CSV table of C-alpha atoms and ligand atoms in Angstrom, one decimal:
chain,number,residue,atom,x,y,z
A,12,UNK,CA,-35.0,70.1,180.4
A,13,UNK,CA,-33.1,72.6,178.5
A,14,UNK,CA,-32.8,72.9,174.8
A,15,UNK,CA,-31.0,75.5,172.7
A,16,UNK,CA,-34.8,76.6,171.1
A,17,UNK,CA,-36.0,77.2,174.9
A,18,UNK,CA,-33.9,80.7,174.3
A,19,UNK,CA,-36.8,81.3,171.6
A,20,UNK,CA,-39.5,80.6,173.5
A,21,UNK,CA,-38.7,82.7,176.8
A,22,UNK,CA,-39.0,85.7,174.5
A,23,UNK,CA,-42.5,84.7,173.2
A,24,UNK,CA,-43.8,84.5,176.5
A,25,UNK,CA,-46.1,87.8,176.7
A,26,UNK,CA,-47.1,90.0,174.1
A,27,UNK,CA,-45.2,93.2,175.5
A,28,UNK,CA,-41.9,90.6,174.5
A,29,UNK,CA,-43.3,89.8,171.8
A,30,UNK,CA,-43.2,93.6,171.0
A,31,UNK,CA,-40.1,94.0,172.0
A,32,UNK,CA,-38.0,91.7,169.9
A,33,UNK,CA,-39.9,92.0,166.9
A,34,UNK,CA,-37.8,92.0,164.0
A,35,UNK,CA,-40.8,93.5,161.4
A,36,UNK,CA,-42.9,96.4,162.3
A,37,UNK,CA,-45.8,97.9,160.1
A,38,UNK,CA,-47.1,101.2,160.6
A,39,UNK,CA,-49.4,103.4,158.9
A,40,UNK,CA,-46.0,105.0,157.0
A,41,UNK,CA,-45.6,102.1,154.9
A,42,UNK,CA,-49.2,102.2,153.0
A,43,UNK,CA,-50.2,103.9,150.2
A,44,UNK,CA,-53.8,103.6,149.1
A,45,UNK,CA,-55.0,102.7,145.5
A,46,UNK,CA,-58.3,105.0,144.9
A,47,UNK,CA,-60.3,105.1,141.9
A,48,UNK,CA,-61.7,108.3,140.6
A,49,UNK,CA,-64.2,108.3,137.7
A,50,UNK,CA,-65.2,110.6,135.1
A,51,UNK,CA,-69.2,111.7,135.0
A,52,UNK,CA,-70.9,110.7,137.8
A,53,UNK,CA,-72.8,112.0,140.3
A,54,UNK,CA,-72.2,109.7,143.6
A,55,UNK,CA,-69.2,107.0,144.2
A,56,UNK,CA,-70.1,103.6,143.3
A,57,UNK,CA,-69.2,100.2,144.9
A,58,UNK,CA,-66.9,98.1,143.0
A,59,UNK,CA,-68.8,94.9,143.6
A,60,UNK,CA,-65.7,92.8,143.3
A,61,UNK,CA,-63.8,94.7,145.9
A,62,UNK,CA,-65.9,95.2,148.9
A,63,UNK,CA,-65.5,98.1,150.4
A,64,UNK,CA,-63.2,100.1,147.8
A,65,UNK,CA,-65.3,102.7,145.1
A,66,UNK,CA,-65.5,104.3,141.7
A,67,UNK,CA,-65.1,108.2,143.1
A,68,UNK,CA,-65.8,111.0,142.0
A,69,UNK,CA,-64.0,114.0,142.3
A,70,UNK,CA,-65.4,115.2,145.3
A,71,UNK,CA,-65.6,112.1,147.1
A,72,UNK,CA,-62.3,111.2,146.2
A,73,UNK,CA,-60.8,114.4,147.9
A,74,UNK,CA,-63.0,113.6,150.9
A,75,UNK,CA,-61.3,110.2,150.8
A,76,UNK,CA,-58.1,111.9,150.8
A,77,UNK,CA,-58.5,113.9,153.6
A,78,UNK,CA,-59.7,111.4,155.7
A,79,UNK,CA,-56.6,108.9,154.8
A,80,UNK,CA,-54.7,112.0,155.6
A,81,UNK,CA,-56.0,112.2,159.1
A,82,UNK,CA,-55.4,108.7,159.7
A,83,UNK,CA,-51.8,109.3,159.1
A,84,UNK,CA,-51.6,107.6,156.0
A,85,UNK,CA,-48.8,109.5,153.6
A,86,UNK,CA,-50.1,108.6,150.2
A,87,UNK,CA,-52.1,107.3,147.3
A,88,UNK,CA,-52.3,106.1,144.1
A,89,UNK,CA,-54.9,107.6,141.2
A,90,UNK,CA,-56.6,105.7,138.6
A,91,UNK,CA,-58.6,107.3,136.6
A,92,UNK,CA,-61.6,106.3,134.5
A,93,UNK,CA,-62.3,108.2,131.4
A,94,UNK,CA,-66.0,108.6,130.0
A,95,UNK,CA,-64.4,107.9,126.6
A,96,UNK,CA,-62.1,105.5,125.3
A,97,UNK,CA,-60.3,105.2,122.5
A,98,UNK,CA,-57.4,103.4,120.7
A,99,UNK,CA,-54.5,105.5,121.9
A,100,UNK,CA,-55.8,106.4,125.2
A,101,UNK,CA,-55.8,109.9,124.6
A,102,UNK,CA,-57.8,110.8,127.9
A,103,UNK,CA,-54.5,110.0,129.7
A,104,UNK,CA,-53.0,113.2,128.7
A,105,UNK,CA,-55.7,115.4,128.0
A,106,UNK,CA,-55.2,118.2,130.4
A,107,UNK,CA,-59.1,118.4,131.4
A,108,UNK,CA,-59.0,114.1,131.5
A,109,UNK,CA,-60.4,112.9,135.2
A,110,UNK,CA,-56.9,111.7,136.6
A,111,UNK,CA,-55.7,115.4,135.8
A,112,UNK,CA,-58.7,116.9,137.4
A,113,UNK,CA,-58.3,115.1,140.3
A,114,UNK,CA,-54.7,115.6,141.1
A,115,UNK,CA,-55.2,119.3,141.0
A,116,UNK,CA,-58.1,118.8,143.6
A,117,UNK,CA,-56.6,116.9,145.6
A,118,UNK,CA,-53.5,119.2,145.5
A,119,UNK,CA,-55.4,122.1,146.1
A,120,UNK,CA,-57.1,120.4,149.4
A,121,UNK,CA,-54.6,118.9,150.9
A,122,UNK,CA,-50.8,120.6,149.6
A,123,UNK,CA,-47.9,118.7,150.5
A,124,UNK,CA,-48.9,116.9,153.2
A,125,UNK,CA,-50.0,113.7,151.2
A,126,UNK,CA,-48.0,112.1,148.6
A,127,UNK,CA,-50.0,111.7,145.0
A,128,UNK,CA,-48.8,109.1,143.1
A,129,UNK,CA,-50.3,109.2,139.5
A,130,UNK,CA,-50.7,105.4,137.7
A,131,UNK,CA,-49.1,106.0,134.2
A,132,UNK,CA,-50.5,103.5,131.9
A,133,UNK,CA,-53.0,103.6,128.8
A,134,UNK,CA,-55.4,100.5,129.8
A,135,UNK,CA,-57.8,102.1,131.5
A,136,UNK,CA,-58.1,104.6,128.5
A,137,UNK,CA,-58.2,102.5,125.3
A,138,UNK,CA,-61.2,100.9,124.1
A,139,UNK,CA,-58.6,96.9,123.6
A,140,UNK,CA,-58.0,97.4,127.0
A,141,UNK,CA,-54.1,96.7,126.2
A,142,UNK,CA,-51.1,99.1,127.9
A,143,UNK,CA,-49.8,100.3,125.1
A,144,UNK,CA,-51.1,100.8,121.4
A,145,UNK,CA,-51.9,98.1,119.2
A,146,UNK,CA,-49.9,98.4,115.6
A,147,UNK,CA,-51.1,96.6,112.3
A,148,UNK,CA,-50.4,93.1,113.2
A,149,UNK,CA,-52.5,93.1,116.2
A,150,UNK,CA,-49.4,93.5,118.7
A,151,UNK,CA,-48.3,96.2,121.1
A,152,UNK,CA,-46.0,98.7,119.7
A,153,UNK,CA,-43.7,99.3,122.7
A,154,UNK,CA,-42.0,102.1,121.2
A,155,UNK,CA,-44.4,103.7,120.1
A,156,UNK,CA,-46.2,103.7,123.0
A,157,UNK,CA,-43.1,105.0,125.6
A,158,UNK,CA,-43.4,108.0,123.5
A,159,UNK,CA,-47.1,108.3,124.7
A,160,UNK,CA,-46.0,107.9,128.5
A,161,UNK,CA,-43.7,110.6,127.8
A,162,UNK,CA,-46.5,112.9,127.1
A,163,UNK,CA,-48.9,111.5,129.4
A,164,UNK,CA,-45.6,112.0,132.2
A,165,UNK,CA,-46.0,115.6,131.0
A,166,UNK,CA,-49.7,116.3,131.7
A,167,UNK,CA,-49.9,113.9,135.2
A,168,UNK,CA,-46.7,116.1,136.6
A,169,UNK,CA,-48.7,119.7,135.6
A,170,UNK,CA,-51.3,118.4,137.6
A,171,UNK,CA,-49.5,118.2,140.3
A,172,UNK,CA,-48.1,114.6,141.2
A,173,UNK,CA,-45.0,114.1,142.9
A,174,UNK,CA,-44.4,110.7,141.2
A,175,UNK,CA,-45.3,108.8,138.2
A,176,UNK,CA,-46.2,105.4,138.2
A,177,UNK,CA,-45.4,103.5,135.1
A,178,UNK,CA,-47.5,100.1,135.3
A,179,UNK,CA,-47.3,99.5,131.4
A,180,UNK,CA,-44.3,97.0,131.2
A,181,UNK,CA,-42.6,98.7,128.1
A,182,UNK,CA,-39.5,98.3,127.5
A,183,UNK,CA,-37.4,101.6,127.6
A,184,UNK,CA,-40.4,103.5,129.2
A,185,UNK,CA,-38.7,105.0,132.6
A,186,UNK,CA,-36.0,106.7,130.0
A,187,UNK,CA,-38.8,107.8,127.6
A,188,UNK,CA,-40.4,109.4,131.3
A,189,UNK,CA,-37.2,110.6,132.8
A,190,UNK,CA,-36.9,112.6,129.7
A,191,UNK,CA,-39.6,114.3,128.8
A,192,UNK,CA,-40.5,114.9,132.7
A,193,UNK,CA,-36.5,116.5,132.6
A,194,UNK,CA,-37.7,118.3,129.0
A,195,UNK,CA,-40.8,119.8,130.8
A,196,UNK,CA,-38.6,121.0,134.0
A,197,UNK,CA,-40.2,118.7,136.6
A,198,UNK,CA,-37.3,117.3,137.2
A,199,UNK,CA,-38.9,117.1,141.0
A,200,UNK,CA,-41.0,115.2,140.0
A,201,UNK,CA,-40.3,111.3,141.0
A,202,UNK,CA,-40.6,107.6,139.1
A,203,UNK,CA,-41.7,105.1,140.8
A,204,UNK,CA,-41.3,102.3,138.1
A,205,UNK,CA,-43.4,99.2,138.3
A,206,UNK,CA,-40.5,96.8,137.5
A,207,UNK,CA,-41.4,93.8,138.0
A,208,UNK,CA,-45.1,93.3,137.4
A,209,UNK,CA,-46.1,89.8,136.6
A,210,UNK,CA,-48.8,88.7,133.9
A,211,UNK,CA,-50.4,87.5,137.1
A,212,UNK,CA,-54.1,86.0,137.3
A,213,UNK,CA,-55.2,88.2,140.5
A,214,UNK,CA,-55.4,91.4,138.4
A,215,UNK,CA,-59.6,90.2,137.8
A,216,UNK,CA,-61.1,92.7,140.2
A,217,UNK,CA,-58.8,95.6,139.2
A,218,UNK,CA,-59.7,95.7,135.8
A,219,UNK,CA,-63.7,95.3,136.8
A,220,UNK,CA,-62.8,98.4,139.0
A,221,UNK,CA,-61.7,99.8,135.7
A,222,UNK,CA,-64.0,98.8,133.6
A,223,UNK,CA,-61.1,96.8,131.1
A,224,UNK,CA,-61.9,93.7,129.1
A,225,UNK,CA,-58.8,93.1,126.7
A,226,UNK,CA,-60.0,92.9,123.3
A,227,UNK,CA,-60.9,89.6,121.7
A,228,UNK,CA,-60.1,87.6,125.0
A,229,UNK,CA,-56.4,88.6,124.6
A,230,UNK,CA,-53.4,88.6,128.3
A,231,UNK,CA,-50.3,90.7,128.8
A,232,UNK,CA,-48.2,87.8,128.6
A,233,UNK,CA,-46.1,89.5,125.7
A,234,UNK,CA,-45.0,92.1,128.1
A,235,UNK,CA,-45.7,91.6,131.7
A,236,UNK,CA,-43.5,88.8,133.3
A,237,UNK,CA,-43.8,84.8,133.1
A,238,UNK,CA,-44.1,83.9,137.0
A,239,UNK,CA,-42.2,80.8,136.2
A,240,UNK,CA,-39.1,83.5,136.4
A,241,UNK,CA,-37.5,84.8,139.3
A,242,UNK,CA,-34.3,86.2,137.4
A,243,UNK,CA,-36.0,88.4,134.8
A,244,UNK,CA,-36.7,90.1,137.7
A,245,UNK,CA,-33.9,91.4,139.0
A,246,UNK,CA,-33.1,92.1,135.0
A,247,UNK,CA,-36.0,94.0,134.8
A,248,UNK,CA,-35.1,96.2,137.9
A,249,UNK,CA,-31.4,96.5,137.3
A,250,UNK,CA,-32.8,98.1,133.8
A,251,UNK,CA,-34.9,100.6,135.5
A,252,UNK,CA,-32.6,101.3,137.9
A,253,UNK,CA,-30.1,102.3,134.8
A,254,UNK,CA,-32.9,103.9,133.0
A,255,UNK,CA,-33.5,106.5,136.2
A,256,UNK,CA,-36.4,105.0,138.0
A,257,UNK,CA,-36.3,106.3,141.7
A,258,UNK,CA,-38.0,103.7,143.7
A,259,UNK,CA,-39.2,99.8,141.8
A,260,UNK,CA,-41.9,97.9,142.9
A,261,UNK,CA,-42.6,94.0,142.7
A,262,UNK,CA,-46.2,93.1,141.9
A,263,UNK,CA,-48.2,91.1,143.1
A,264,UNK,CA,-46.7,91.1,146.3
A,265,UNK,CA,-47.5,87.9,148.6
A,266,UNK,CA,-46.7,85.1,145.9
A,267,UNK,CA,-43.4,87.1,144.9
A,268,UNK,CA,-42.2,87.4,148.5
A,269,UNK,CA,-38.6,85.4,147.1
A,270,UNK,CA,-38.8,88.5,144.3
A,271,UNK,CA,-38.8,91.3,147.3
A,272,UNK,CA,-36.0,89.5,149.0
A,273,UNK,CA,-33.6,89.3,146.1
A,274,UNK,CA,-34.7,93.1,145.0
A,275,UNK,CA,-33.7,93.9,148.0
A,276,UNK,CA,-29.8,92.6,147.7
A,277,UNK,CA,-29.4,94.5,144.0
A,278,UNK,CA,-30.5,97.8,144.4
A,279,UNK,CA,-30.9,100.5,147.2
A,280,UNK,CA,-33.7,102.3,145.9
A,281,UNK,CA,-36.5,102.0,148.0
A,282,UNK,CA,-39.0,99.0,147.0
A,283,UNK,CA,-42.9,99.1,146.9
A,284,UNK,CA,-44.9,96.1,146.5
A,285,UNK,CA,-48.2,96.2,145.5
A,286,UNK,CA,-50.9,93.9,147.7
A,287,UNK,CA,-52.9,93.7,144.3
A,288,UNK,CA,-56.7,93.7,144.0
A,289,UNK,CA,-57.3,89.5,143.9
A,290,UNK,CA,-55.2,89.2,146.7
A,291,UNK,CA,-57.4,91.7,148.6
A,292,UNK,CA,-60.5,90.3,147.2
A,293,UNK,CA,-59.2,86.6,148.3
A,294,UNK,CA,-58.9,87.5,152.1
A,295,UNK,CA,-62.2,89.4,151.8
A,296,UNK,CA,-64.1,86.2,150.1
A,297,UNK,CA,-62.8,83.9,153.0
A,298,UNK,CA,-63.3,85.9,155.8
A,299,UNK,CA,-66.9,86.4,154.4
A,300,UNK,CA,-67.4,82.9,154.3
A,301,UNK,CA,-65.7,82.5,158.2
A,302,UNK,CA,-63.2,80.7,157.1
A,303,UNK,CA,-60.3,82.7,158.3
A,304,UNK,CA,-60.4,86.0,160.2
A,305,UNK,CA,-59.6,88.6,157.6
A,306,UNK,CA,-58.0,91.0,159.8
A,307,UNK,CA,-55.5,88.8,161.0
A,308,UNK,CA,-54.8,87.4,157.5
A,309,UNK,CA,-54.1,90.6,155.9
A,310,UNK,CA,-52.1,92.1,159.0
A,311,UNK,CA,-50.2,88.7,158.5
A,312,UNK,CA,-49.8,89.1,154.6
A,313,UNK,CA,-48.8,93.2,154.8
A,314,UNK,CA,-46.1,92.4,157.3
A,315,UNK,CA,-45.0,89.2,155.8
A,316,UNK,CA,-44.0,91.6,152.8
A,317,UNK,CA,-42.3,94.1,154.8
A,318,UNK,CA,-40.1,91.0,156.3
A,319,UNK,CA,-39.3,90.1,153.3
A,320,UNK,CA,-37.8,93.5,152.2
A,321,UNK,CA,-40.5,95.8,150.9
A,322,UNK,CA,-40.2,100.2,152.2
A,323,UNK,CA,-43.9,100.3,151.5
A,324,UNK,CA,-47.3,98.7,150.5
A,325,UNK,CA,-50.3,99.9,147.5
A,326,UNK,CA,-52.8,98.0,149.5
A,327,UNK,CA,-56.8,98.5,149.6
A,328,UNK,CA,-56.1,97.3,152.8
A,329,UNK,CA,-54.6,100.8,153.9
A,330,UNK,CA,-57.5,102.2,155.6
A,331,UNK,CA,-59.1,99.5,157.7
A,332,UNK,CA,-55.0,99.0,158.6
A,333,UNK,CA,-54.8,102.9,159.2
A,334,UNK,CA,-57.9,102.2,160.9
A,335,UNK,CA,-56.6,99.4,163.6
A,336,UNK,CA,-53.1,100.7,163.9
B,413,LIG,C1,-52.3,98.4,134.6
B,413,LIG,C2,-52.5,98.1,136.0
B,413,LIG,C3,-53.1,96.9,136.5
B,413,LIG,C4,-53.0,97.0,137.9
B,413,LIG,C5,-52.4,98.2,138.2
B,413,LIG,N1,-52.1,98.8,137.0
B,413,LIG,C6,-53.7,95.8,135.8
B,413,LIG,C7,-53.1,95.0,134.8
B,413,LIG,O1,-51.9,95.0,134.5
B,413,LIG,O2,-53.9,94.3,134.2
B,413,LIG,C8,-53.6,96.0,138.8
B,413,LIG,C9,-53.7,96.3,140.2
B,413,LIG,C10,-54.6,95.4,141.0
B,413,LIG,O3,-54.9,94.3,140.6
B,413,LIG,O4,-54.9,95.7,142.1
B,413,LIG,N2,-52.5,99.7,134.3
């Protein structure tokens, strides 16, 4: 019998046709990896809650480095982890602080051949846990606080990153970057804006990776995104687009696939998603337990987000991918 879907199936019939009409390929170009680097230590340690992914120090972390860079992988994301903490965060900009340190080591080992992206945000440095500084009446003070990404934009861009990644959710903060970067004369250096970042529930692993409880059982539901909203979205990224960002990125990535899509019909920067650390954790849990095989799942999930319109991936994925690619 012949049926107009028969046309479908003749071209799944091997896997070399398969190959051949496939409309979404991932390859080690679209990752970037997310790697931790921490302040006073003497050997990495295992973040329990993300198997397989570490607290480095600074010499691990440039071993890591090079060996994502001899995978093929062409770049990565620093989060630092300060020894101290305090209410503005101030370890962010401190020219000796760990994330500082670290770009300049990994710049010095590896030049231009991998791309550092530097996480911009105060969280991991204040002792509320919060992005941004806390006023009087117990809320953030967004402005305020874009004038400490300005400073902080400052200090991550002498170290030698190529972009900044602003994960705070302020409101104004790519202008308050783009200007004190242009200020400073790195106007080189790059903003890749995290524009729409939901107030999302699979952030738990991240923040054990870096060591963040929010103060008095306090959420960013005042400033990251409401997931019952797809339109505040596209608000937020028009916004960023206006304010000079020069890439966005949705975030989480798998439940905001509909997000990607409709990023991708506004603006023609170039989008990231970010695979975040509970949806990494999820896939490793399950497969753990034999319940689905993990390295299906997440080649399914990272190219699911490239079909629906994503450049490029932050995924702790990236070097087991690297890896099997
Ligand atoms: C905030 C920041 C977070 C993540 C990246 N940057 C956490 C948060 O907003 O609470 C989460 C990334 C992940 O879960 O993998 N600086």
């Amino acid at each position: 019998m012949s049926f107009p879907n028969r046309r479908l199936r003749r071209l799944r019939k091997s896997q070399a046709l398969r190959r051949l009409v496939a409309e979404t390929r991932l390859s080690v170009d679209d990752l970037v990896a997310p790697l931790f680097v921490r302040e006073g230590i003497d050997s990495p340690i295992p973040i329990p809650s993300l198997s397989g992914v570490q607290q480095h120090t600074r010499q691990s972390l440039v071993e890591e480095v090079k060996h994502l860079h001899s995978l093929g992988v062409p770049g990565v994301i620093l989060f630092g982890i300060p020894e101290q903490k305090d209410p503005q965060g101030s370890e962010a900009w401190n020219p000796e602080g760990i994330v500082q340190l670290a770009l300049q080591d990994c710049r010095d080992a590896i030049g231009q051949d991998m791309v550092l992206i530097a996480d911009l945000c105060i969280d991991e440095y204040t002792d509320h846990g919060h992005c941004g500084v806390v006023g009087e009446d117990g809320s953030v003070d967004n402005d305020q606080t874009i004038t400490i990404y300005g400073q902080i934009s400052q200090a991550q861009a002498r170290a030698g990153a190529d972009i900044v990644a602003p994960s705070g959710m302020m409101d104004g903060q790519v202008r308050a970057i783009r200007d004190a970067l242009d200020a400073d004369n790195y106007q080189e250096v790059a903003i890749l804006a995290y524009s729409a970042k939901y107030a999302s529930g699979l952030y738990g692993p991240f923040r054990d990776a870096v060591d963040v409880t929010i103060a008095d059982g306090g959420d960013r539901k005042t400033y990251q995104q409401d997931w019952r909203n797809g339109r505040e979205a596209l608000a937020e990224i028009r916004a960023d687009e206006e304010e000079g960002a020069d890439m966005i990125m949705v975030k989480p990535a798998t439940p905001y696939l509909d997000i990607i899509t409709e990023a991708r019909k506004i603006t023609d920067l170039p989008i990231a998603a970010y695979h975040v650390s509970g949806e990494y954790a999820m896939i490793k849990a399950a497969a753990s337990q034999n319940l689905i095989d993990g390295d299906t799942v997440a080649l399914e999930q990272l190219t699911a987000i490239k079909r629906a319109g994503a450049d490029f991936i932050l995924t702790y994925l990236t070097k087991e991918i690297a890896e099997s690619l």
